[in-house]
Amino acid sequence: MRTLIFLLLSFLTSTLALAGVKIEHWIAPSGAKVYFVETRVVPILDVQLDFAAGGAFVPAGKSGLAGLTQGLLETGAGDLDEEHIAGRLVDIGARLGGGADSDRASVSLRTLSDKSQREAALDLLRTVLSAPTFPQSVLERERGRTIASIREAETRPDAIAAKRFAAAIYPGHPYGVSPTVESVGAITREDLVAFHRQHYGAKGAVVSIIGDVSRAEAEAIAQRLTEALPAGGGDLVPPAVTLPVRETIKIAHPAAQSHIHIGLPAIRRSDPDYFPLLVGNYTLGGGGFVSRLMKEVREKRGYAYSVYSYFAPRKLEGPFEIGLQTKREQVPEALKVVDEVLTEYVAKGPTAKELAAAKKNLVDGFALRMDSNAKLLGYLSTIGFYELPLTYLDDFPAKVKAVTAQQVKAAFARHVKAENLVTVIVATD
Amino acid sequence: MKPLLAAFTVLAFAVAPAPTLANPFETQLANGLRVIVKEDHRAPTVVHMVWYRAGSMDEKDGTSGVAHALEHLMFKGTKTLPAGEFNKRVAEAGGRDNAFTSRDYTAYFQIVPKAALPEMMQLEADRMANLKLDPKEFASEMKVVMEERRLRTDDNPHALVSEALNSLMFQAHPYRRPIIGWMDDLEHMTWQDARDWYRQWYTPNNAYVLVVGDVDHREVFRLAQKYYGPIKQHALPERKPQNEPEQVGIRRVSVKAPAKLPYLAMAWKAPKLRDVQKDRDPYALDVLATVLDGHDASRFARNLVRGSRVAQSAGASYDATLRGEADFVLDGQPAEGKTIADLEAALRAEIKRVQDEGVSAEELTRVKTQSIAAQIYKRDSLMAQAMEIGGVEAAGQSWRDIDTLLEKIKSVTADEVQAVARKYFTDDTLSIAVLDPQPVDQSKPKKPSGAVRH
């Protein structure tokens, strides 16, 4: 591969839409919010449930609880043990997925839409969501595996850098806390049961459905999946974010390459500066090979294979980050170039030509990243979880086109202040 | 209900000899370039790919990594297009693009709104024939390639183990060399090496174009003739077989790197797919890999990770569709408190159990269910469909074989699976590589490399 960038960017840069997608929305009798697109082209059905059950809502000292709760849902539910659940999914060709980030926990299902397979798959999904048993022996095993991965991650420069960066830009805030050997070791079965009860309720749950079913079928599916959920849930907001003070943190490691992260908490998903920052970041470091960072750091100087910037908006201020890796003896030169590119961009914003190119890519590429059910499912859940307007996809091209260079400059000035920028360098001399 | 039945029907028909499916479509230009089009009208987008049948296995000692280096240089301009302009044109069309190099091939792709297809074909055709290799661009890009090697391999313990395993199990066959190249070869690569590579292998008779998406195949054929048609072909260098001599005796290698968990990889020599119709063993090995590690209810997950808890992770992989030589790999990390020896014994015990007891009817049914579902899910992604076609074509089979390959997998019996487990898993053809984890704080930084050296 020529670059990792397309795996790394996501977030702001992947927020695009297919014209003419009709999103239907209603509130299920259970109280869950439902978002639905009917599409019959491929005989499949995708369903995803999102809950305000991310790492930000975990009690102090129990970091890792959100991920373990989500991960253990399918290891025992109702009268089924994990082997039965795994076997049944395989027998019908269905797949369960999902995960937990800072804000939300997600559980997704992909199944063939043929009625017998679909019904069996939805039954299973309902059971794991509503009646997980969190068996003690499975908890012990998965705690052990999680602790082993944490210890392994503590030896890897990329993982060390990501963890230290989060901690440094979110001092004292749950967004900055990562699971540790101690915090995972302290998680009990009672913690899982309580976290599920409090955070996996129908109220506030978002159900996204796309595929080969009718509106009436989708209504029944949404209700069936949420009617037996626990009573908890509802509007939850993590504590307020405070901005960090500018600093540079260096961490010793024997790697050949230094891993560098530069950034700060920047933007909420609901912020009106979303579009100026989306368009603006394309030129800075979001637009793959044509971004300024890529041109200056990689194309002109050969300092790095991968260099990028992104905004990852969350309920509260999600991070802005510039990332790169460069051989350790080259860190000062690479940092200098990054600093010059960022400073210049924040001060002056994009040129008229750059702004036009960014808009052209985002608008003309509108169809591109919405051309599958899997991609659309992601947008449905984001629209639902972050309470974006139902017309979000329809409005997208006009919102992009309306962005001015002045707005980009002003938005960067508001959200990317030099005095709050934190730099983390792992494996440097 | 209807669409699913239709899908099953297509698969069922494939048992009969060569069904005449209307889609995909293929043509060949006079210069030898083959053009394969799969129409899929669900969204106004298109994937355009050019695959060259030249990968790291075609390199020579001393210039390992040149296939991949040239892949990078293909973005550095042609006689008429300045460096960087290719990416810019794709981006302005609303698309994205990239490329990848394997042991068997090098491939380039753009995913674009359908209106941009002619421009993409024009751009790819241009760099098929008119690449400008500038020594200055070359020197700068080689630094990027060396950073890529540091990122992917030098600082990645599992990649180092995999590299060591390949060069252990293959001594004559070119699969022994890493795709990205040895660092020393990258340091000494010249722009003439890249130019020679380009001149030898980048010719329409060594390539095929794939277009998947919202297109009319006749229009694509016409555009292909217009843009790729005028390119002159030339003869290819001779490809020597370079077959690996028979391995007689177990081989072992150990790699030290900063890490916490040890890692084990065991590779047995295995047959590859040569004759889609007549072969049986490759299909049976494929089924065996799925029984061991194809899904959440497979044996490794059930027995080694969840059951005995000997493994933090455990995997089985086998790829029969390739140009070179095949292997069957088992790998994994022991759980905390367990050793490499424990894991190796457990993996071997799983093979022995298949040798002694075979596999169940339920397990075979699950393999079939999984492969049918996977084919239907693949239709949700243009890129996945393009990669499937590209992959079988690269290995020397045809997209026409894809349905047959699936049918053959579904026809595998329990006896056949047991037979291949007995036949191919002997210590004489086994190579084992192990990661010996080193404490991070005691590991010394590596010597600076990749700079000008004296």
PDB file of N, CA and C in Angstrom, chain A residues 90-159:
ATOM      1  N   VAL A  90     -23.315 -18.608  13.359  1.00  0.00           N
ATOM      2  CA  VAL A  90     -22.625 -19.219  12.224  1.00  0.00           C
ATOM      3  C   VAL A  90     -23.598 -20.048  11.391  1.00  0.00           C
ATOM      4  N   ASP A  91     -24.485 -20.744  12.054  1.00  0.00           N
ATOM      5  CA  ASP A  91     -25.439 -21.596  11.335  1.00  0.00           C
ATOM      6  C   ASP A  91     -26.355 -20.807  10.404  1.00  0.00           C
ATOM      7  N   ILE A  92     -26.627 -19.553  10.747  1.00  0.00           N
ATOM      8  CA  ILE A  92     -27.509 -18.769   9.877  1.00  0.00           C
ATOM      9  C   ILE A  92     -26.736 -17.751   9.044  1.00  0.00           C
ATOM     10  N   GLY A  93     -25.426 -17.792   9.130  1.00  0.00           N
ATOM     11  CA  GLY A  93     -24.606 -16.899   8.311  1.00  0.00           C
ATOM     12  C   GLY A  93     -24.671 -15.444   8.741  1.00  0.00           C
ATOM     13  N   ALA A  94     -25.035 -15.191   9.997  1.00  0.00           N
ATOM     14  CA  ALA A  94     -25.138 -13.808  10.481  1.00  0.00           C
ATOM     15  C   ALA A  94     -23.877 -13.406  11.238  1.00  0.00           C
ATOM     16  N   ARG A  95     -23.683 -12.104  11.363  1.00  0.00           N
ATOM     17  CA  ARG A  95     -22.498 -11.598  12.057  1.00  0.00           C
ATOM     18  C   ARG A  95     -22.876 -10.518  13.060  1.00  0.00           C
ATOM     19  N   LEU A  96     -22.359 -10.644  14.265  1.00  0.00           N
ATOM     20  CA  LEU A  96     -22.529  -9.591  15.271  1.00  0.00           C
ATOM     21  C   LEU A  96     -21.254  -8.768  15.323  1.00  0.00           C
ATOM     22  N   GLY A  97     -21.408  -7.453  15.495  1.00  0.00           N
ATOM     23  CA  GLY A  97     -20.235  -6.602  15.599  1.00  0.00           C
ATOM     24  C   GLY A  97     -20.488  -5.493  16.583  1.00  0.00           C
ATOM     25  N   GLY A  98     -19.614  -4.502  16.562  1.00  0.00           N
ATOM     26  CA  GLY A  98     -19.811  -3.349  17.430  1.00  0.00           C
ATOM     27  C   GLY A  98     -18.586  -3.077  18.278  1.00  0.00           C
ATOM     28  N   GLY A  99     -18.772  -2.204  19.259  1.00  0.00           N
ATOM     29  CA  GLY A  99     -17.650  -1.841  20.112  1.00  0.00           C
ATOM     30  C   GLY A  99     -18.046  -0.683  20.989  1.00  0.00           C
ATOM     31  N   ALA A 100     -17.092  -0.190  21.756  1.00  0.00           N
ATOM     32  CA  ALA A 100     -17.379   0.956  22.622  1.00  0.00           C
ATOM     33  C   ALA A 100     -16.290   1.995  22.429  1.00  0.00           C
ATOM     34  N   ASP A 101     -16.680   3.258  22.228  1.00  0.00           N
ATOM     35  CA  ASP A 101     -15.695   4.340  22.229  1.00  0.00           C
ATOM     36  C   ASP A 101     -15.961   5.217  23.444  1.00  0.00           C
ATOM     37  N   SER A 102     -15.551   6.474  23.403  1.00  0.00           N
ATOM     38  CA  SER A 102     -15.724   7.318  24.588  1.00  0.00           C
ATOM     39  C   SER A 102     -17.190   7.597  24.880  1.00  0.00           C
ATOM     40  N   ASP A 103     -17.966   7.916  23.817  1.00  0.00           N
ATOM     41  CA  ASP A 103     -19.353   8.323  24.005  1.00  0.00           C
ATOM     42  C   ASP A 103     -20.328   7.150  24.012  1.00  0.00           C
ATOM     43  N   ARG A 104     -20.152   6.248  23.064  1.00  0.00           N
ATOM     44  CA  ARG A 104     -21.218   5.263  22.859  1.00  0.00           C
ATOM     45  C   ARG A 104     -20.714   3.830  22.785  1.00  0.00           C
ATOM     46  N   ALA A 105     -21.648   2.924  23.049  1.00  0.00           N
ATOM     47  CA  ALA A 105     -21.419   1.510  22.785  1.00  0.00           C
ATOM     48  C   ALA A 105     -22.379   1.116  21.676  1.00  0.00           C
ATOM     49  N   SER A 106     -21.905   0.325  20.739  1.00  0.00           N
ATOM     50  CA  SER A 106     -22.714  -0.089  19.598  1.00  0.00           C
ATOM     51  C   SER A 106     -22.755  -1.605  19.513  1.00  0.00           C
ATOM     52  N   VAL A 107     -23.902  -2.110  19.080  1.00  0.00           N
ATOM     53  CA  VAL A 107     -24.017  -3.530  18.757  1.00  0.00           C
ATOM     54  C   VAL A 107     -24.654  -3.599  17.380  1.00  0.00           C
ATOM     55  N   SER A 108     -23.990  -4.271  16.446  1.00  0.00           N
ATOM     56  CA  SER A 108     -24.534  -4.321  15.093  1.00  0.00           C
ATOM     57  C   SER A 108     -24.721  -5.753  14.646  1.00  0.00           C
ATOM     58  N   LEU A 109     -25.664  -5.920  13.739  1.00  0.00           N
ATOM     59  CA  LEU A 109     -25.975  -7.244  13.195  1.00  0.00           C
ATOM     60  C   LEU A 109     -26.061  -7.151  11.687  1.00  0.00           C
ATOM     61  N   ARG A 110     -25.391  -8.062  11.003  1.00  0.00           N
ATOM     62  CA  ARG A 110     -25.617  -8.210   9.559  1.00  0.00           C
ATOM     63  C   ARG A 110     -26.162  -9.612   9.318  1.00  0.00           C
ATOM     64  N   THR A 111     -27.276  -9.675   8.613  1.00  0.00           N
ATOM     65  CA  THR A 111     -27.874 -10.987   8.337  1.00  0.00           C
ATOM     66  C   THR A 111     -28.442 -11.025   6.925  1.00  0.00           C
ATOM     67  N   LEU A 112     -28.611 -12.210   6.403  1.00  0.00           N
ATOM     68  CA  LEU A 112     -29.366 -12.367   5.165  1.00  0.00           C
ATOM     69  C   LEU A 112     -30.811 -11.996   5.470  1.00  0.00           C
ATOM     70  N   SER A 113     -31.492 -11.425   4.471  1.00  0.00           N
ATOM     71  CA  SER A 113     -32.824 -10.903   4.775  1.00  0.00           C
ATOM     72  C   SER A 113     -33.930 -11.946   4.603  1.00  0.00           C
ATOM     73  N   ASP A 114     -33.574 -13.104   4.104  1.00  0.00           N
ATOM     74  CA  ASP A 114     -34.538 -14.200   4.033  1.00  0.00           C
ATOM     75  C   ASP A 114     -35.155 -14.410   5.418  1.00  0.00           C
ATOM     76  N   LYS A 115     -36.487 -14.597   5.427  1.00  0.00           N
ATOM     77  CA  LYS A 115     -37.202 -14.488   6.701  1.00  0.00           C
ATOM     78  C   LYS A 115     -36.684 -15.435   7.787  1.00  0.00           C
ATOM     79  N   SER A 116     -36.395 -16.661   7.428  1.00  0.00           N
ATOM     80  CA  SER A 116     -36.019 -17.600   8.485  1.00  0.00           C
ATOM     81  C   SER A 116     -34.689 -17.207   9.120  1.00  0.00           C
ATOM     82  N   GLN A 117     -33.727 -16.834   8.284  1.00  0.00           N
ATOM     83  CA  GLN A 117     -32.437 -16.416   8.832  1.00  0.00           C
ATOM     84  C   GLN A 117     -32.561 -15.107   9.596  1.00  0.00           C
ATOM     85  N   ARG A 118     -33.305 -14.188   9.000  1.00  0.00           N
ATOM     86  CA  ARG A 118     -33.469 -12.867   9.607  1.00  0.00           C
ATOM     87  C   ARG A 118     -34.119 -12.972  10.986  1.00  0.00           C
ATOM     88  N   GLU A 119     -35.205 -13.752  11.064  1.00  0.00           N
ATOM     89  CA  GLU A 119     -35.915 -13.867  12.345  1.00  0.00           C
ATOM     90  C   GLU A 119     -35.016 -14.483  13.416  1.00  0.00           C
ATOM     91  N   ALA A 120     -34.282 -15.515  13.030  1.00  0.00           N
ATOM     92  CA  ALA A 120     -33.398 -16.168  14.004  1.00  0.00           C
ATOM     93  C   ALA A 120     -32.321 -15.196  14.477  1.00  0.00           C
ATOM     94  N   ALA A 121     -31.804 -14.419  13.544  1.00  0.00           N
ATOM     95  CA  ALA A 121     -30.734 -13.477  13.894  1.00  0.00           C
ATOM     96  C   ALA A 121     -31.266 -12.382  14.818  1.00  0.00           C
ATOM     97  N   LEU A 122     -32.441 -11.872  14.511  1.00  0.00           N
ATOM     98  CA  LEU A 122     -33.009 -10.798  15.337  1.00  0.00           C
ATOM     99  C   LEU A 122     -33.367 -11.305  16.739  1.00  0.00           C
ATOM    100  N   ASP A 123     -33.830 -12.551  16.816  1.00  0.00           N
ATOM    101  CA  ASP A 123     -34.099 -13.155  18.128  1.00  0.00           C
ATOM    102  C   ASP A 123     -32.842 -13.173  18.986  1.00  0.00           C
ATOM    103  N   LEU A 124     -31.747 -13.584  18.352  1.00  0.00           N
ATOM    104  CA  LEU A 124     -30.479 -13.639  19.076  1.00  0.00           C
ATOM    105  C   LEU A 124     -30.056 -12.251  19.532  1.00  0.00           C
ATOM    106  N   LEU A 125     -30.190 -11.291  18.611  1.00  0.00           N
ATOM    107  CA  LEU A 125     -29.779  -9.924  18.950  1.00  0.00           C
ATOM    108  C   LEU A 125     -30.608  -9.401  20.126  1.00  0.00           C
ATOM    109  N   ARG A 126     -31.908  -9.655  20.069  1.00  0.00           N
ATOM    110  CA  ARG A 126     -32.768  -9.216  21.169  1.00  0.00           C
ATOM    111  C   ARG A 126     -32.307  -9.833  22.489  1.00  0.00           C
ATOM    112  N   THR A 127     -31.985 -11.093  22.460  1.00  0.00           N
ATOM    113  CA  THR A 127     -31.587 -11.774  23.688  1.00  0.00           C
ATOM    114  C   THR A 127     -30.272 -11.225  24.243  1.00  0.00           C
ATOM    115  N   VAL A 128     -29.278 -11.035  23.379  1.00  0.00           N
ATOM    116  CA  VAL A 128     -27.988 -10.568  23.916  1.00  0.00           C
ATOM    117  C   VAL A 128     -28.094  -9.132  24.426  1.00  0.00           C
ATOM    118  N   LEU A 129     -28.968  -8.330  23.809  1.00  0.00           N
ATOM    119  CA  LEU A 129     -29.106  -6.948  24.263  1.00  0.00           C
ATOM    120  C   LEU A 129     -29.878  -6.859  25.581  1.00  0.00           C
ATOM    121  N   SER A 130     -30.911  -7.692  25.716  1.00  0.00           N
ATOM    122  CA  SER A 130     -31.842  -7.537  26.835  1.00  0.00           C
ATOM    123  C   SER A 130     -31.532  -8.441  28.014  1.00  0.00           C
ATOM    124  N   ALA A 131     -30.954  -9.587  27.744  1.00  0.00           N
ATOM    125  CA  ALA A 131     -30.796 -10.552  28.833  1.00  0.00           C
ATOM    126  C   ALA A 131     -29.391 -11.146  28.926  1.00  0.00           C
ATOM    127  N   PRO A 132     -28.371 -10.291  28.870  1.00  0.00           N
ATOM    128  CA  PRO A 132     -27.015 -10.854  28.996  1.00  0.00           C
ATOM    129  C   PRO A 132     -26.820 -11.401  30.403  1.00  0.00           C
ATOM    130  N   THR A 133     -26.074 -12.509  30.510  1.00  0.00           N
ATOM    131  CA  THR A 133     -25.889 -13.120  31.834  1.00  0.00           C
ATOM    132  C   THR A 133     -24.516 -12.833  32.431  1.00  0.00           C
ATOM    133  N   PHE A 134     -23.596 -12.331  31.630  1.00  0.00           N
ATOM    134  CA  PHE A 134     -22.239 -12.012  32.099  1.00  0.00           C
ATOM    135  C   PHE A 134     -21.677 -13.111  33.003  1.00  0.00           C
ATOM    136  N   PRO A 135     -21.475 -14.304  32.449  1.00  0.00           N
ATOM    137  CA  PRO A 135     -20.987 -15.405  33.292  1.00  0.00           C
ATOM    138  C   PRO A 135     -19.632 -15.070  33.942  1.00  0.00           C
ATOM    139  N   GLN A 136     -19.522 -15.409  35.219  1.00  0.00           N
ATOM    140  CA  GLN A 136     -18.312 -15.104  35.985  1.00  0.00           C
ATOM    141  C   GLN A 136     -17.051 -15.685  35.331  1.00  0.00           C
ATOM    142  N   SER A 137     -17.139 -16.921  34.852  1.00  0.00           N
ATOM    143  CA  SER A 137     -15.931 -17.557  34.321  1.00  0.00           C
ATOM    144  C   SER A 137     -15.503 -16.883  33.016  1.00  0.00           C
ATOM    145  N   VAL A 138     -16.479 -16.428  32.235  1.00  0.00           N
ATOM    146  CA  VAL A 138     -16.129 -15.715  31.001  1.00  0.00           C
ATOM    147  C   VAL A 138     -15.492 -14.369  31.354  1.00  0.00           C
ATOM    148  N   LEU A 139     -16.051 -13.716  32.361  1.00  0.00           N
ATOM    149  CA  LEU A 139     -15.479 -12.441  32.795  1.00  0.00           C
ATOM    150  C   LEU A 139     -14.012 -12.634  33.185  1.00  0.00           C
ATOM    151  N   GLU A 140     -13.751 -13.671  33.944  1.00  0.00           N
ATOM    152  CA  GLU A 140     -12.365 -13.900  34.378  1.00  0.00           C
ATOM    153  C   GLU A 140     -11.447 -14.111  33.183  1.00  0.00           C
ATOM    154  N   ARG A 141     -11.904 -14.888  32.242  1.00  0.00           N
ATOM    155  CA  ARG A 141     -11.081 -15.138  31.056  1.00  0.00           C
ATOM    156  C   ARG A 141     -10.851 -13.846  30.268  1.00  0.00           C
ATOM    157  N   GLU A 142     -11.921 -13.107  30.017  1.00  0.00           N
ATOM    158  CA  GLU A 142     -11.793 -11.914  29.186  1.00  0.00           C
ATOM    159  C   GLU A 142     -11.035 -10.795  29.903  1.00  0.00           C
ATOM    160  N   ARG A 143     -11.169 -10.737  31.231  1.00  0.00           N
ATOM    161  CA  ARG A 143     -10.345  -9.797  31.998  1.00  0.00           C
ATOM    162  C   ARG A 143      -8.868 -10.131  31.781  1.00  0.00           C
ATOM    163  N   GLY A 144      -8.561 -11.403  31.852  1.00  0.00           N
ATOM    164  CA  GLY A 144      -7.179 -11.850  31.644  1.00  0.00           C
ATOM    165  C   GLY A 144      -6.674 -11.507  30.254  1.00  0.00           C
ATOM    166  N   ARG A 145      -7.506 -11.742  29.252  1.00  0.00           N
ATOM    167  CA  ARG A 145      -7.085 -11.439  27.877  1.00  0.00           C
ATOM    168  C   ARG A 145      -6.925  -9.935  27.682  1.00  0.00           C
ATOM    169  N   THR A 146      -7.830  -9.162  28.289  1.00  0.00           N
ATOM    170  CA  THR A 146      -7.720  -7.703  28.160  1.00  0.00           C
ATOM    171  C   THR A 146      -6.449  -7.203  28.829  1.00  0.00           C
ATOM    172  N   ILE A 147      -6.168  -7.718  30.011  1.00  0.00           N
ATOM    173  CA  ILE A 147      -4.947  -7.297  30.716  1.00  0.00           C
ATOM    174  C   ILE A 147      -3.713  -7.684  29.904  1.00  0.00           C
ATOM    175  N   ALA A 148      -3.739  -8.865  29.310  1.00  0.00           N
ATOM    176  CA  ALA A 148      -2.599  -9.274  28.475  1.00  0.00           C
ATOM    177  C   ALA A 148      -2.429  -8.324  27.291  1.00  0.00           C
ATOM    178  N   SER A 149      -3.531  -7.907  26.680  1.00  0.00           N
ATOM    179  CA  SER A 149      -3.387  -6.961  25.548  1.00  0.00           C
ATOM    180  C   SER A 149      -2.917  -5.603  26.017  1.00  0.00           C
ATOM    181  N   ILE A 150      -3.345  -5.185  27.211  1.00  0.00           N
ATOM    182  CA  ILE A 150      -2.862  -3.900  27.730  1.00  0.00           C
ATOM    183  C   ILE A 150      -1.345  -3.967  27.941  1.00  0.00           C
ATOM    184  N   ARG A 151      -0.891  -5.051  28.533  1.00  0.00           N
ATOM    185  CA  ARG A 151       0.560  -5.197  28.763  1.00  0.00           C
ATOM    186  C   ARG A 151       1.311  -5.234  27.438  1.00  0.00           C
ATOM    187  N   GLU A 152       0.724  -5.908  26.449  1.00  0.00           N
ATOM    188  CA  GLU A 152       1.350  -5.964  25.125  1.00  0.00           C
ATOM    189  C   GLU A 152       1.390  -4.560  24.505  1.00  0.00           C
ATOM    190  N   ALA A 153       0.264  -3.840  24.616  1.00  0.00           N
ATOM    191  CA  ALA A 153       0.174  -2.502  24.026  1.00  0.00           C
ATOM    192  C   ALA A 153       1.187  -1.556  24.662  1.00  0.00           C
ATOM    193  N   GLU A 154       1.496  -1.799  25.933  1.00  0.00           N
ATOM    194  CA  GLU A 154       2.459  -0.924  26.612  1.00  0.00           C
ATOM    195  C   GLU A 154       3.868  -1.075  26.060  1.00  0.00           C
ATOM    196  N   THR A 155       4.101  -2.055  25.192  1.00  0.00           N
ATOM    197  CA  THR A 155       5.414  -2.200  24.560  1.00  0.00           C
ATOM    198  C   THR A 155       5.442  -1.599  23.162  1.00  0.00           C
ATOM    199  N   ARG A 156       4.290  -1.180  22.651  1.00  0.00           N
ATOM    200  CA  ARG A 156       4.228  -0.746  21.239  1.00  0.00           C
ATOM    201  C   ARG A 156       4.196   0.764  21.137  1.00  0.00           C
ATOM    202  N   PRO A 157       5.093   1.333  20.343  1.00  0.00           N
ATOM    203  CA  PRO A 157       5.192   2.795  20.305  1.00  0.00           C
ATOM    204  C   PRO A 157       3.905   3.480  19.855  1.00  0.00           C
ATOM    205  N   ASP A 158       3.174   2.896  18.897  1.00  0.00           N
ATOM    206  CA  ASP A 158       1.947   3.540  18.432  1.00  0.00           C
ATOM    207  C   ASP A 158       0.893   3.559  19.538  1.00  0.00           C
ATOM    208  N   ALA A 159       0.765   2.450  20.256  1.00  0.00           N
ATOM    209  CA  ALA A 159      -0.237   2.374  21.326  1.00  0.00           C
ATOM    210  C   ALA A 159       0.141   3.274  22.500  1.00  0.00           C
TER     211      ALA A 159
END
